[in-house]
PDB file of C-alpha atoms and ligand atoms in Angstrom:
ATOM      1  CA  MET N  30     -21.048  10.284  20.277  1.00  0.00           C
ATOM      2  CA  ARG N  31     -17.365   9.415  20.198  1.00  0.00           C
ATOM      3  CA  ASN N  32     -16.368   6.347  18.163  1.00  0.00           C
ATOM      4  CA  SER N  33     -15.321   3.453  20.367  1.00  0.00           C
ATOM      5  CA  LYS N  34     -13.530   1.589  17.552  1.00  0.00           C
ATOM      6  CA  ILE N  35      -9.756   1.451  17.376  1.00  0.00           C
ATOM      7  CA  PRO N  36      -8.491   3.724  14.570  1.00  0.00           C
ATOM      8  CA  LYS N  37      -7.037   1.469  11.904  1.00  0.00           C
ATOM      9  CA  LEU N  38      -5.794   1.765   8.307  1.00  0.00           C
ATOM     10  CA  THR N  39      -5.583  -1.216   5.973  1.00  0.00           C
ATOM     11  CA  ILE N  40      -3.844  -0.486   2.693  1.00  0.00           C
ATOM     12  CA  VAL N  41      -5.324  -2.855   0.146  1.00  0.00           C
ATOM     13  CA  GLY N  42      -4.200  -3.755  -3.373  1.00  0.00           C
ATOM     14  CA  ALA N  43      -7.161  -4.103  -5.733  1.00  0.00           C
ATOM     15  CA  GLY N  44      -5.266  -5.883  -8.503  1.00  0.00           C
ATOM     16  CA  PRO N  45      -4.725  -4.712 -12.084  1.00  0.00           C
ATOM     17  CA  GLY N  46      -8.317  -4.139 -13.222  1.00  0.00           C
ATOM     18  CA  ASP N  47     -10.382  -7.323 -13.638  1.00  0.00           C
ATOM     19  CA  ALA N  48     -12.474  -7.416 -10.452  1.00  0.00           C
ATOM     20  CA  GLU N  49     -11.796 -11.141 -10.055  1.00  0.00           C
ATOM     21  CA  LEU N  50      -8.081 -10.477  -9.682  1.00  0.00           C
ATOM     22  CA  ILE N  51      -8.454  -9.167  -6.124  1.00  0.00           C
ATOM     23  CA  THR N  52      -7.489 -11.413  -3.185  1.00  0.00           C
ATOM     24  CA  LEU N  53      -9.878 -13.002  -0.670  1.00  0.00           C
ATOM     25  CA  LYS N  54      -8.084 -11.137   2.087  1.00  0.00           C
ATOM     26  CA  ALA N  55      -8.780  -7.840   0.303  1.00  0.00           C
ATOM     27  CA  ILE N  56     -12.484  -8.678   0.008  1.00  0.00           C
ATOM     28  CA  LYS N  57     -12.609  -9.466   3.741  1.00  0.00           C
ATOM     29  CA  ALA N  58     -10.976  -6.105   4.492  1.00  0.00           C
ATOM     30  CA  LEU N  59     -13.602  -4.341   2.344  1.00  0.00           C
ATOM     31  CA  GLU N  60     -16.453  -6.195   4.083  1.00  0.00           C
ATOM     32  CA  ASN N  61     -15.059  -5.111   7.406  1.00  0.00           C
ATOM     33  CA  ALA N  62     -14.354  -1.479   6.437  1.00  0.00           C
ATOM     34  CA  ASP N  63     -16.084   1.525   8.008  1.00  0.00           C
ATOM     35  CA  VAL N  64     -14.620   3.836   5.351  1.00  0.00           C
ATOM     36  CA  VAL N  65     -13.146   3.122   1.902  1.00  0.00           C
ATOM     37  CA  LEU N  66     -10.961   5.696   0.183  1.00  0.00           C
ATOM     38  CA  TYR N  67     -10.289   4.538  -3.373  1.00  0.00           C
ATOM     39  CA  ASP N  68      -8.158   5.599  -6.334  1.00  0.00           C
ATOM     40  CA  ALA N  69      -8.925   6.080 -10.025  1.00  0.00           C
ATOM     41  CA  LEU N  70      -7.406   2.790 -11.239  1.00  0.00           C
ATOM     42  CA  VAL N  71      -9.568   0.708  -8.922  1.00  0.00           C
ATOM     43  CA  ASN N  72     -12.383  -1.259 -10.553  1.00  0.00           C
ATOM     44  CA  GLU N  73     -15.521   0.250  -8.991  1.00  0.00           C
ATOM     45  CA  GLU N  74     -17.288  -3.139  -9.102  1.00  0.00           C
ATOM     46  CA  LEU N  75     -15.203  -3.982  -6.038  1.00  0.00           C
ATOM     47  CA  LEU N  76     -16.972  -1.361  -3.948  1.00  0.00           C
ATOM     48  CA  GLN N  77     -20.002  -3.666  -3.696  1.00  0.00           C
ATOM     49  CA  TYR N  78     -18.069  -5.643  -1.061  1.00  0.00           C
ATOM     50  CA  ALA N  79     -17.845  -2.610   1.205  1.00  0.00           C
ATOM     51  CA  VAL N  80     -21.352  -3.212   2.507  1.00  0.00           C
ATOM     52  CA  LYS N  81     -21.242  -0.981   5.570  1.00  0.00           C
ATOM     53  CA  ALA N  82     -18.659   1.606   4.578  1.00  0.00           C
ATOM     54  CA  GLU N  83     -18.702   5.267   3.752  1.00  0.00           C
ATOM     55  CA  ILE N  84     -17.090   5.389   0.283  1.00  0.00           C
ATOM     56  CA  VAL N  85     -14.949   8.283  -0.931  1.00  0.00           C
ATOM     57  CA  PHE N  86     -13.208   8.679  -4.305  1.00  0.00           C
ATOM     58  CA  VAL N  87      -9.826  10.343  -3.759  1.00  0.00           C
ATOM     59  CA  GLY N  88      -8.158   9.707  -7.132  1.00  0.00           C
ATOM     60  CA  LYS N  89      -7.390  11.636 -10.277  1.00  0.00           C
ATOM     61  CA  ARG N  90      -9.982  12.116 -13.049  1.00  0.00           C
ATOM     62  CA  LEU N  91      -9.599  14.073 -16.280  1.00  0.00           C
ATOM     63  CA  GLY N  92      -6.125  15.059 -15.110  1.00  0.00           C
ATOM     64  CA  CYS N  93      -7.404  16.611 -11.846  1.00  0.00           C
ATOM     65  CA  HIS N  94      -6.722  15.239  -8.381  1.00  0.00           C
ATOM     66  CA  ALA N  95      -9.837  14.993  -6.208  1.00  0.00           C
ATOM     67  CA  TYR N  96      -7.492  15.321  -3.203  1.00  0.00           C
ATOM     68  CA  THR N  97      -3.791  16.092  -2.862  1.00  0.00           C
ATOM     69  CA  GLN N  98      -1.606  13.475  -1.160  1.00  0.00           C
ATOM     70  CA  ASP N  99      -1.414  15.645   1.991  1.00  0.00           C
ATOM     71  CA  GLN N 100      -5.203  15.898   2.086  1.00  0.00           C
ATOM     72  CA  ILE N 101      -5.527  12.119   1.679  1.00  0.00           C
ATOM     73  CA  ASN N 102      -3.103  11.549   4.565  1.00  0.00           C
ATOM     74  CA  GLU N 103      -5.095  13.877   6.807  1.00  0.00           C
ATOM     75  CA  LEU N 104      -8.387  12.356   5.683  1.00  0.00           C
ATOM     76  CA  ILE N 105      -7.223   8.861   6.631  1.00  0.00           C
ATOM     77  CA  VAL N 106      -6.324   9.998  10.149  1.00  0.00           C
ATOM     78  CA  SER N 107      -9.549  11.942  10.698  1.00  0.00           C
ATOM     79  CA  MET N 108     -11.754   9.154   9.244  1.00  0.00           C
ATOM     80  CA  ALA N 109      -9.973   6.502  11.320  1.00  0.00           C
ATOM     81  CA  ASN N 110     -10.475   8.553  14.497  1.00  0.00           C
ATOM     82  CA  ARG N 111     -14.120   9.189  13.646  1.00  0.00           C
ATOM     83  CA  PHE N 112     -15.275   5.862  12.223  1.00  0.00           C
ATOM     84  CA  GLY N 113     -12.648   3.189  12.978  1.00  0.00           C
ATOM     85  CA  HIS N 114     -11.439   0.993  10.147  1.00  0.00           C
ATOM     86  CA  VAL N 115     -10.330   2.827   6.999  1.00  0.00           C
ATOM     87  CA  VAL N 116      -9.507   0.800   3.885  1.00  0.00           C
ATOM     88  CA  ARG N 117      -7.311   2.564   1.387  1.00  0.00           C
ATOM     89  CA  LEU N 118      -8.028   0.747  -1.879  1.00  0.00           C
ATOM     90  CA  LYS N 119      -5.350   1.162  -4.532  1.00  0.00           C
ATOM     91  CA  GLY N 120      -4.842  -0.187  -8.047  1.00  0.00           C
ATOM     92  CA  GLY N 121      -2.441  -3.117  -8.453  1.00  0.00           C
ATOM     93  CA  ASP N 122      -0.144  -3.548  -5.476  1.00  0.00           C
ATOM     94  CA  PRO N 123      -0.045  -0.644  -3.003  1.00  0.00           C
ATOM     95  CA  PHE N 124       3.743  -0.743  -2.719  1.00  0.00           C
ATOM     96  CA  VAL N 125       4.494  -0.633  -6.456  1.00  0.00           C
ATOM     97  CA  PHE N 126       4.428   3.061  -7.336  1.00  0.00           C
ATOM     98  CA  GLY N 127       1.397   3.311  -5.067  1.00  0.00           C
ATOM     99  CA  ARG N 128       2.551   5.580  -2.218  1.00  0.00           C
ATOM    100  CA  GLY N 129       1.246   2.988   0.241  1.00  0.00           C
ATOM    101  CA  SER N 130       4.324   3.204   2.425  1.00  0.00           C
ATOM    102  CA  GLU N 131       4.088   7.019   2.624  1.00  0.00           C
ATOM    103  CA  GLU N 132       0.513   6.811   3.897  1.00  0.00           C
ATOM    104  CA  ILE N 133       1.487   4.237   6.505  1.00  0.00           C
ATOM    105  CA  GLU N 134       4.405   6.341   7.682  1.00  0.00           C
ATOM    106  CA  TYR N 135       2.156   9.396   8.043  1.00  0.00           C
ATOM    107  CA  VAL N 136      -0.744   7.799   9.923  1.00  0.00           C
ATOM    108  CA  GLU N 137       1.472   5.844  12.317  1.00  0.00           C
ATOM    109  CA  LYS N 138       2.683   9.189  13.686  1.00  0.00           C
ATOM    110  CA  PHE N 139      -0.905   9.714  14.885  1.00  0.00           C
ATOM    111  CA  GLY N 140      -1.133   6.326  16.547  1.00  0.00           C
ATOM    112  CA  VAL N 141      -3.297   4.742  13.826  1.00  0.00           C
ATOM    113  CA  GLU N 142      -2.802   0.962  13.634  1.00  0.00           C
ATOM    114  CA  THR N 143      -1.852  -0.258  10.136  1.00  0.00           C
ATOM    115  CA  ALA N 144      -1.970  -3.391   7.989  1.00  0.00           C
ATOM    116  CA  VAL N 145      -1.220  -4.157   4.331  1.00  0.00           C
ATOM    117  CA  VAL N 146      -2.996  -6.512   1.930  1.00  0.00           C
ATOM    118  CA  PRO N 147      -0.823  -7.009  -1.176  1.00  0.00           C
ATOM    119  CA  GLY N 148      -2.354  -6.964  -4.639  1.00  0.00           C
ATOM    120  CA  ILE N 149      -1.414  -8.252  -8.078  1.00  0.00           C
ATOM    121  CA  SER N 150       0.569  -5.417  -9.603  1.00  0.00           C
ATOM    122  CA  SER N 151      -0.207  -4.418 -13.180  1.00  0.00           C
ATOM    123  CA  ALA N 152       3.549  -4.800 -13.739  1.00  0.00           C
ATOM    124  CA  LEU N 153       3.188  -8.574 -13.337  1.00  0.00           C
ATOM    125  CA  GLY N 154      -0.508  -9.269 -13.890  1.00  0.00           C
ATOM    126  CA  VAL N 155      -0.998  -7.417 -17.169  1.00  0.00           C
ATOM    127  CA  PRO N 156       1.891  -9.075 -19.082  1.00  0.00           C
ATOM    128  CA  ALA N 157       0.871 -12.483 -17.707  1.00  0.00           C
ATOM    129  CA  SER N 158      -2.749 -11.985 -18.763  1.00  0.00           C
ATOM    130  CA  VAL N 159      -1.699 -11.459 -22.393  1.00  0.00           C
ATOM    131  CA  GLY N 160       0.698 -14.412 -22.247  1.00  0.00           C
ATOM    132  CA  ILE N 161       4.020 -12.579 -21.795  1.00  0.00           C
ATOM    133  CA  SER N 162       6.331 -14.470 -19.457  1.00  0.00           C
ATOM    134  CA  LEU N 163       8.625 -11.826 -17.936  1.00  0.00           C
ATOM    135  CA  THR N 164      11.371 -14.358 -17.316  1.00  0.00           C
ATOM    136  CA  GLN N 165      12.034 -17.259 -19.614  1.00  0.00           C
ATOM    137  CA  ARG N 166      14.836 -19.795 -19.593  1.00  0.00           C
ATOM    138  CA  GLN N 167      17.521 -18.944 -22.185  1.00  0.00           C
ATOM    139  CA  VAL N 168      15.782 -15.648 -23.010  1.00  0.00           C
ATOM    140  CA  ALA N 169      15.492 -13.370 -19.964  1.00  0.00           C
ATOM    141  CA  GLU N 170      17.060 -14.042 -16.572  1.00  0.00           C
ATOM    142  CA  SER N 171      15.503 -11.035 -14.879  1.00  0.00           C
ATOM    143  CA  PHE N 172      13.105  -8.173 -15.302  1.00  0.00           C
ATOM    144  CA  TRP N 173      13.069  -4.527 -14.287  1.00  0.00           C
ATOM    145  CA  VAL N 174       9.963  -2.601 -13.306  1.00  0.00           C
ATOM    146  CA  ILE N 175      10.588   1.098 -13.848  1.00  0.00           C
ATOM    147  CA  THR N 176       8.544   4.271 -13.697  1.00  0.00           C
ATOM    148  CA  GLY N 177       8.534   6.278 -16.910  1.00  0.00           C
ATOM    149  CA  THR N 178       7.840   9.442 -14.953  1.00  0.00           C
ATOM    150  CA  THR N 179       9.660  10.226 -11.708  1.00  0.00           C
ATOM    151  CA  SER N 180       8.483  12.724  -9.080  1.00  0.00           C
ATOM    152  CA  ASN N 181      10.440  15.380 -11.057  1.00  0.00           C
ATOM    153  CA  HIS N 182       8.373  14.463 -14.139  1.00  0.00           C
ATOM    154  CA  GLU N 183      11.493  13.091 -15.807  1.00  0.00           C
ATOM    155  CA  LEU N 184      12.154   9.712 -17.345  1.00  0.00           C
ATOM    156  CA  SER N 185      13.853   7.457 -14.790  1.00  0.00           C
ATOM    157  CA  LYS N 186      17.602   7.104 -15.365  1.00  0.00           C
ATOM    158  CA  ASP N 187      17.113   3.395 -14.772  1.00  0.00           C
ATOM    159  CA  VAL N 188      15.663   3.114 -18.283  1.00  0.00           C
ATOM    160  CA  TYR N 189      19.164   3.904 -19.673  1.00  0.00           C
ATOM    161  CA  LEU N 190      20.731   1.206 -17.510  1.00  0.00           C
ATOM    162  CA  ALA N 191      18.030  -1.360 -18.169  1.00  0.00           C
ATOM    163  CA  SER N 192      18.143  -0.847 -21.932  1.00  0.00           C
ATOM    164  CA  LYS N 193      21.753  -2.028 -21.928  1.00  0.00           C
ATOM    165  CA  SER N 194      20.877  -5.350 -20.336  1.00  0.00           C
ATOM    166  CA  ALA N 195      19.154  -8.432 -21.733  1.00  0.00           C
ATOM    167  CA  ALA N 196      16.501  -8.163 -19.028  1.00  0.00           C
ATOM    168  CA  THR N 197      12.827  -7.744 -19.799  1.00  0.00           C
ATOM    169  CA  VAL N 198      11.852  -4.153 -19.007  1.00  0.00           C
ATOM    170  CA  VAL N 199       8.390  -3.180 -17.798  1.00  0.00           C
ATOM    171  CA  ILE N 200       7.689   0.553 -17.738  1.00  0.00           C
ATOM    172  CA  LEU N 201       4.708   2.036 -15.900  1.00  0.00           C
ATOM    173  CA  MET N 202       3.530   5.614 -16.418  1.00  0.00           C
ATOM    174  CA  GLY N 203       5.676   5.765 -19.547  1.00  0.00           C
ATOM    175  CA  MET N 204       3.287   6.727 -22.337  1.00  0.00           C
ATOM    176  CA  HIS N 205       4.173  10.435 -22.231  1.00  0.00           C
ATOM    177  CA  LYS N 206       7.827   9.493 -22.507  1.00  0.00           C
ATOM    178  CA  LEU N 207       7.471   6.874 -25.246  1.00  0.00           C
ATOM    179  CA  GLU N 208       9.548   8.727 -27.831  1.00  0.00           C
ATOM    180  CA  GLU N 209      12.365   9.252 -25.332  1.00  0.00           C
ATOM    181  CA  ILE N 210      12.257   5.572 -24.373  1.00  0.00           C
ATOM    182  CA  ILE N 211      12.373   4.504 -28.014  1.00  0.00           C
ATOM    183  CA  SER N 212      15.344   6.730 -28.779  1.00  0.00           C
ATOM    184  CA  ILE N 213      17.273   5.262 -25.813  1.00  0.00           C
ATOM    185  CA  TYR N 214      16.606   1.759 -27.096  1.00  0.00           C
ATOM    186  CA  LYS N 215      17.616   2.754 -30.621  1.00  0.00           C
ATOM    187  CA  GLU N 216      20.909   3.997 -29.229  1.00  0.00           C
ATOM    188  CA  ASN N 217      21.632   1.038 -26.944  1.00  0.00           C
ATOM    189  CA  ARG N 218      19.957  -1.911 -28.642  1.00  0.00           C
ATOM    190  CA  THR N 219      18.544  -3.104 -31.924  1.00  0.00           C
ATOM    191  CA  ASP N 220      15.554  -1.706 -33.802  1.00  0.00           C
ATOM    192  CA  ASP N 221      14.126  -5.210 -34.011  1.00  0.00           C
ATOM    193  CA  LEU N 222      13.672  -5.650 -30.272  1.00  0.00           C
ATOM    194  CA  PRO N 223      10.048  -6.651 -29.574  1.00  0.00           C
ATOM    195  CA  ILE N 224       7.818  -4.374 -27.526  1.00  0.00           C
ATOM    196  CA  ALA N 225       4.220  -4.640 -26.359  1.00  0.00           C
ATOM    197  CA  ILE N 226       2.018  -1.893 -24.981  1.00  0.00           C
ATOM    198  CA  ILE N 227      -1.145  -2.798 -23.118  1.00  0.00           C
ATOM    199  CA  GLN N 228      -3.723  -0.218 -22.093  1.00  0.00           C
ATOM    200  CA  ASN N 229      -6.395  -1.013 -19.460  1.00  0.00           C
ATOM    201  CA  GLY N 230      -4.944  -4.495 -19.105  1.00  0.00           C
ATOM    202  CA  THR N 231      -7.344  -7.228 -17.824  1.00  0.00           C
ATOM    203  CA  LYS N 232     -10.355  -4.898 -18.197  1.00  0.00           C
ATOM    204  CA  ASN N 233     -12.991  -5.237 -20.882  1.00  0.00           C
ATOM    205  CA  THR N 234     -11.627  -2.004 -22.377  1.00  0.00           C
ATOM    206  CA  GLU N 235      -8.163  -3.549 -22.838  1.00  0.00           C
ATOM    207  CA  GLN N 236      -6.252  -2.611 -25.975  1.00  0.00           C
ATOM    208  CA  LYS N 237      -2.805  -3.738 -26.998  1.00  0.00           C
ATOM    209  CA  VAL N 238      -0.245  -3.258 -29.712  1.00  0.00           C
ATOM    210  CA  VAL N 239       2.807  -5.347 -30.379  1.00  0.00           C
ATOM    211  CA  GLY N 240       5.687  -4.422 -32.595  1.00  0.00           C
ATOM    212  CA  THR N 241       9.347  -3.562 -32.521  1.00  0.00           C
ATOM    213  CA  ILE N 242      11.327  -0.560 -31.363  1.00  0.00           C
ATOM    214  CA  ARG N 243      11.185   0.605 -34.991  1.00  0.00           C
ATOM    215  CA  SER N 244       7.434   0.212 -35.538  1.00  0.00           C
ATOM    216  CA  ILE N 245       5.794   0.842 -32.168  1.00  0.00           C
ATOM    217  CA  THR N 246       5.330   4.629 -32.246  1.00  0.00           C
ATOM    218  CA  LYS N 247       3.351   4.365 -35.469  1.00  0.00           C
ATOM    219  CA  LEU N 248       1.253   1.498 -34.101  1.00  0.00           C
ATOM    220  CA  VAL N 249       0.457   3.421 -30.920  1.00  0.00           C
ATOM    221  CA  ALA N 250      -0.701   6.432 -32.953  1.00  0.00           C
ATOM    222  CA  GLU N 251      -2.755   4.319 -35.364  1.00  0.00           C
ATOM    223  CA  ASN N 252      -4.472   2.423 -32.559  1.00  0.00           C
ATOM    224  CA  LYS N 253      -4.826   5.497 -30.317  1.00  0.00           C
ATOM    225  CA  ILE N 254      -3.228   3.755 -27.337  1.00  0.00           C
ATOM    226  CA  SER N 255      -2.820   5.982 -24.287  1.00  0.00           C
ATOM    227  CA  SER N 256      -2.591   5.852 -20.475  1.00  0.00           C
ATOM    228  CA  PRO N 257      -3.005   3.876 -18.298  1.00  0.00           C
ATOM    229  CA  ALA N 258      -0.752   1.477 -20.100  1.00  0.00           C
ATOM    230  CA  ILE N 259       2.310  -0.617 -19.479  1.00  0.00           C
ATOM    231  CA  ILE N 260       5.200  -0.985 -21.846  1.00  0.00           C
ATOM    232  CA  VAL N 261       6.988  -4.335 -22.006  1.00  0.00           C
ATOM    233  CA  ILE N 262      10.286  -4.500 -23.882  1.00  0.00           C
ATOM    234  CA  GLY N 263      12.377  -7.591 -24.531  1.00  0.00           C
ATOM    235  CA  GLU N 264      12.800 -10.785 -26.475  1.00  0.00           C
ATOM    236  CA  VAL N 265      10.190 -12.550 -24.287  1.00  0.00           C
ATOM    237  CA  VAL N 266       7.484 -10.524 -26.029  1.00  0.00           C
ATOM    238  CA  LYS N 267       7.847 -12.477 -29.249  1.00  0.00           C
ATOM    239  CA  ASN N 268       7.778 -15.880 -27.522  1.00  0.00           C
ATOM    240  CA  THR N 269       4.154 -15.628 -26.528  1.00  0.00           C
ATOM    241  CA  SER N 270       1.604 -17.845 -28.148  1.00  0.00           C
ATOM    242  CA  LYS N 271      -1.260 -15.427 -27.458  1.00  0.00           C
ATOM    243  CA  LEU N 272       0.618 -12.534 -29.015  1.00  0.00           C
ATOM    244  CA  THR N 273       1.733 -14.619 -31.960  1.00  0.00           C
ATOM    245  CA  SER N 274      -1.899 -15.124 -32.887  1.00  0.00           C
ATOM    246  CA  TYR N 275      -2.449 -11.415 -32.251  1.00  0.00           C
ATOM    247  CA  PHE N 276       0.344 -10.632 -34.728  1.00  0.00           C
ATOM    248  CA  GLN N 277      -1.176 -12.958 -37.285  1.00  0.00           C
ATOM    249  CA  GLU N 278      -4.610 -11.484 -36.882  1.00  0.00           C
ATOM    250  CA  HIS N 279      -3.586  -7.838 -37.038  1.00  0.00           C
ATOM    251  CA  PHE N 280      -0.300  -7.493 -38.837  1.00  0.00           C
ATOM    252  CA  GLU N 281       0.127 -10.534 -41.029  1.00  0.00           C
ATOM    253  CA  ASP N 282       1.275  -8.565 -44.023  1.00  0.00           C
ATOM    254  CA  GLU N 283       3.188  -5.983 -42.009  1.00  0.00           C
ATOM    255  CA  PHE N 284       6.871  -5.596 -41.482  1.00  0.00           C
ATOM    256  CA  ILE N 285       6.815  -6.274 -37.737  1.00  0.00           C
ATOM    257  CA  PHE N 286       5.639  -9.795 -38.429  1.00  0.00           C
ATOM    258  CA  GLN N 287       8.587 -10.348 -40.734  1.00  0.00           C
ATOM    259  CA  ASN N 288      11.044  -8.689 -38.352  1.00  0.00           C
ATOM    260  CA  LEU N 289      10.234 -11.171 -35.642  1.00  0.00           C
ATOM    261  CA  ASN N 290      10.629 -14.232 -37.875  1.00  0.00           C
ATOM    262  CA  LEU N 291       7.501 -15.764 -36.463  1.00  0.00           C
ATOM    263  CA  GLU N 292       6.382 -18.967 -38.078  1.00  0.00           C
TER     264      GLU N 292
HETATM  265  C1  SAM X  30       0.593   5.127 -10.155  1.00  0.00           C
HETATM  266  S1  SAM X  30       0.975   3.646 -11.007  1.00  0.00           S
HETATM  267  C2  SAM X  30       0.238   2.498  -9.918  1.00  0.00           C
HETATM  268  C3  SAM X  30       0.680   1.079 -10.161  1.00  0.00           C
HETATM  269  C4  SAM X  30      -0.041   0.087  -9.278  1.00  0.00           C
HETATM  270  N1  SAM X  30       0.280   0.281  -7.893  1.00  0.00           N
HETATM  271  C5  SAM X  30       0.286  -1.350  -9.680  1.00  0.00           C
HETATM  272  O1  SAM X  30       0.918  -2.072  -8.915  1.00  0.00           O
HETATM  273  O2  SAM X  30      -0.163  -1.738 -10.756  1.00  0.00           O
HETATM  274  C6  SAM X  30      -0.149   3.740 -12.348  1.00  0.00           C
HETATM  275  C7  SAM X  30       0.372   3.099 -13.603  1.00  0.00           C
HETATM  276  O3  SAM X  30       0.253   1.684 -13.522  1.00  0.00           O
HETATM  277  C8  SAM X  30       0.017   1.150 -14.810  1.00  0.00           C
HETATM  278  N2  SAM X  30      -1.264   0.427 -14.787  1.00  0.00           N
HETATM  279  C9  SAM X  30      -2.058   0.252 -13.731  1.00  0.00           C
HETATM  280  N3  SAM X  30      -3.124  -0.515 -14.058  1.00  0.00           N
HETATM  281  C10 SAM X  30      -2.979  -0.832 -15.357  1.00  0.00           C
HETATM  282  C11 SAM X  30      -3.724  -1.614 -16.283  1.00  0.00           C
HETATM  283  N4  SAM X  30      -4.851  -2.245 -15.919  1.00  0.00           N
HETATM  284  N5  SAM X  30      -3.272  -1.728 -17.540  1.00  0.00           N
HETATM  285  C12 SAM X  30      -2.125  -1.139 -17.915  1.00  0.00           C
HETATM  286  N6  SAM X  30      -1.379  -0.383 -17.089  1.00  0.00           N
HETATM  287  C13 SAM X  30      -1.780  -0.240 -15.826  1.00  0.00           C
HETATM  288  C14 SAM X  30      -0.001   2.323 -15.774  1.00  0.00           C
HETATM  289  O4  SAM X  30       1.307   2.496 -16.283  1.00  0.00           O
HETATM  290  C15 SAM X  30      -0.388   3.449 -14.856  1.00  0.00           C
HETATM  291  O5  SAM X  30      -0.001   4.701 -15.390  1.00  0.00           O
END
């Protein structure tokens, strides 16, 4: 029997990890979904809201993509035509390095109706959850959000530009390029610049290290920090009460604590 529902795609941001950091509008979209296609960074607890939907994992696990982007695009169109309302659930915000706009562009060519539900991006939500204020009066007037790895698998050139400014810099997908990032900062700025790296931010598996441009590579290796993680660089990192206590707890007798002149 042919589906009588109007084919529709809603691209939904699931937030940075903690299931409670999704929006009410996103939950309503999940409740209303006939199909949910979700990515690897999505907290699977959220799938409980998709009470009547067919649920398909389309993300990347152990380095392997379950589906290519072209296959996902085609799947959205065929599922929407067959079942009606497809929710594409993505980590963070779907328009921050999330390919949400590409999926919309593709399906609209096939007459599929579209809507977007924004989410809290890890770029904003993860620093905030550990107490880092990306802007701060007298300290940082702006912030950059940059990808560490472009579609050519290279470090974004914007990291060079950003490292010359006093802005706070937030780098996503940058862990494989950490050494390159550090050497750019060593060239353009001071070794004492604070930096925080947070893996699995807002989840119960969260891990973080805080140091300086000089100390961070060692701290990352010692604490076995890896992807998915965000890198936050700038003076704002040291002005965070939560991280100050983190410094005291973990590194009291270490050089990074002295470098930052924390009281
Ligand atoms: C493909 S991007 C997607 C970003 C997503 N659209 C957003 O707005 O957060 C994936 C990268 O986001 C960052 N990321 C996403 N969730 C994270 C989390 N909970 N903790 C730390 N980094 C996270 C990591 O840098 C990861 O490699």
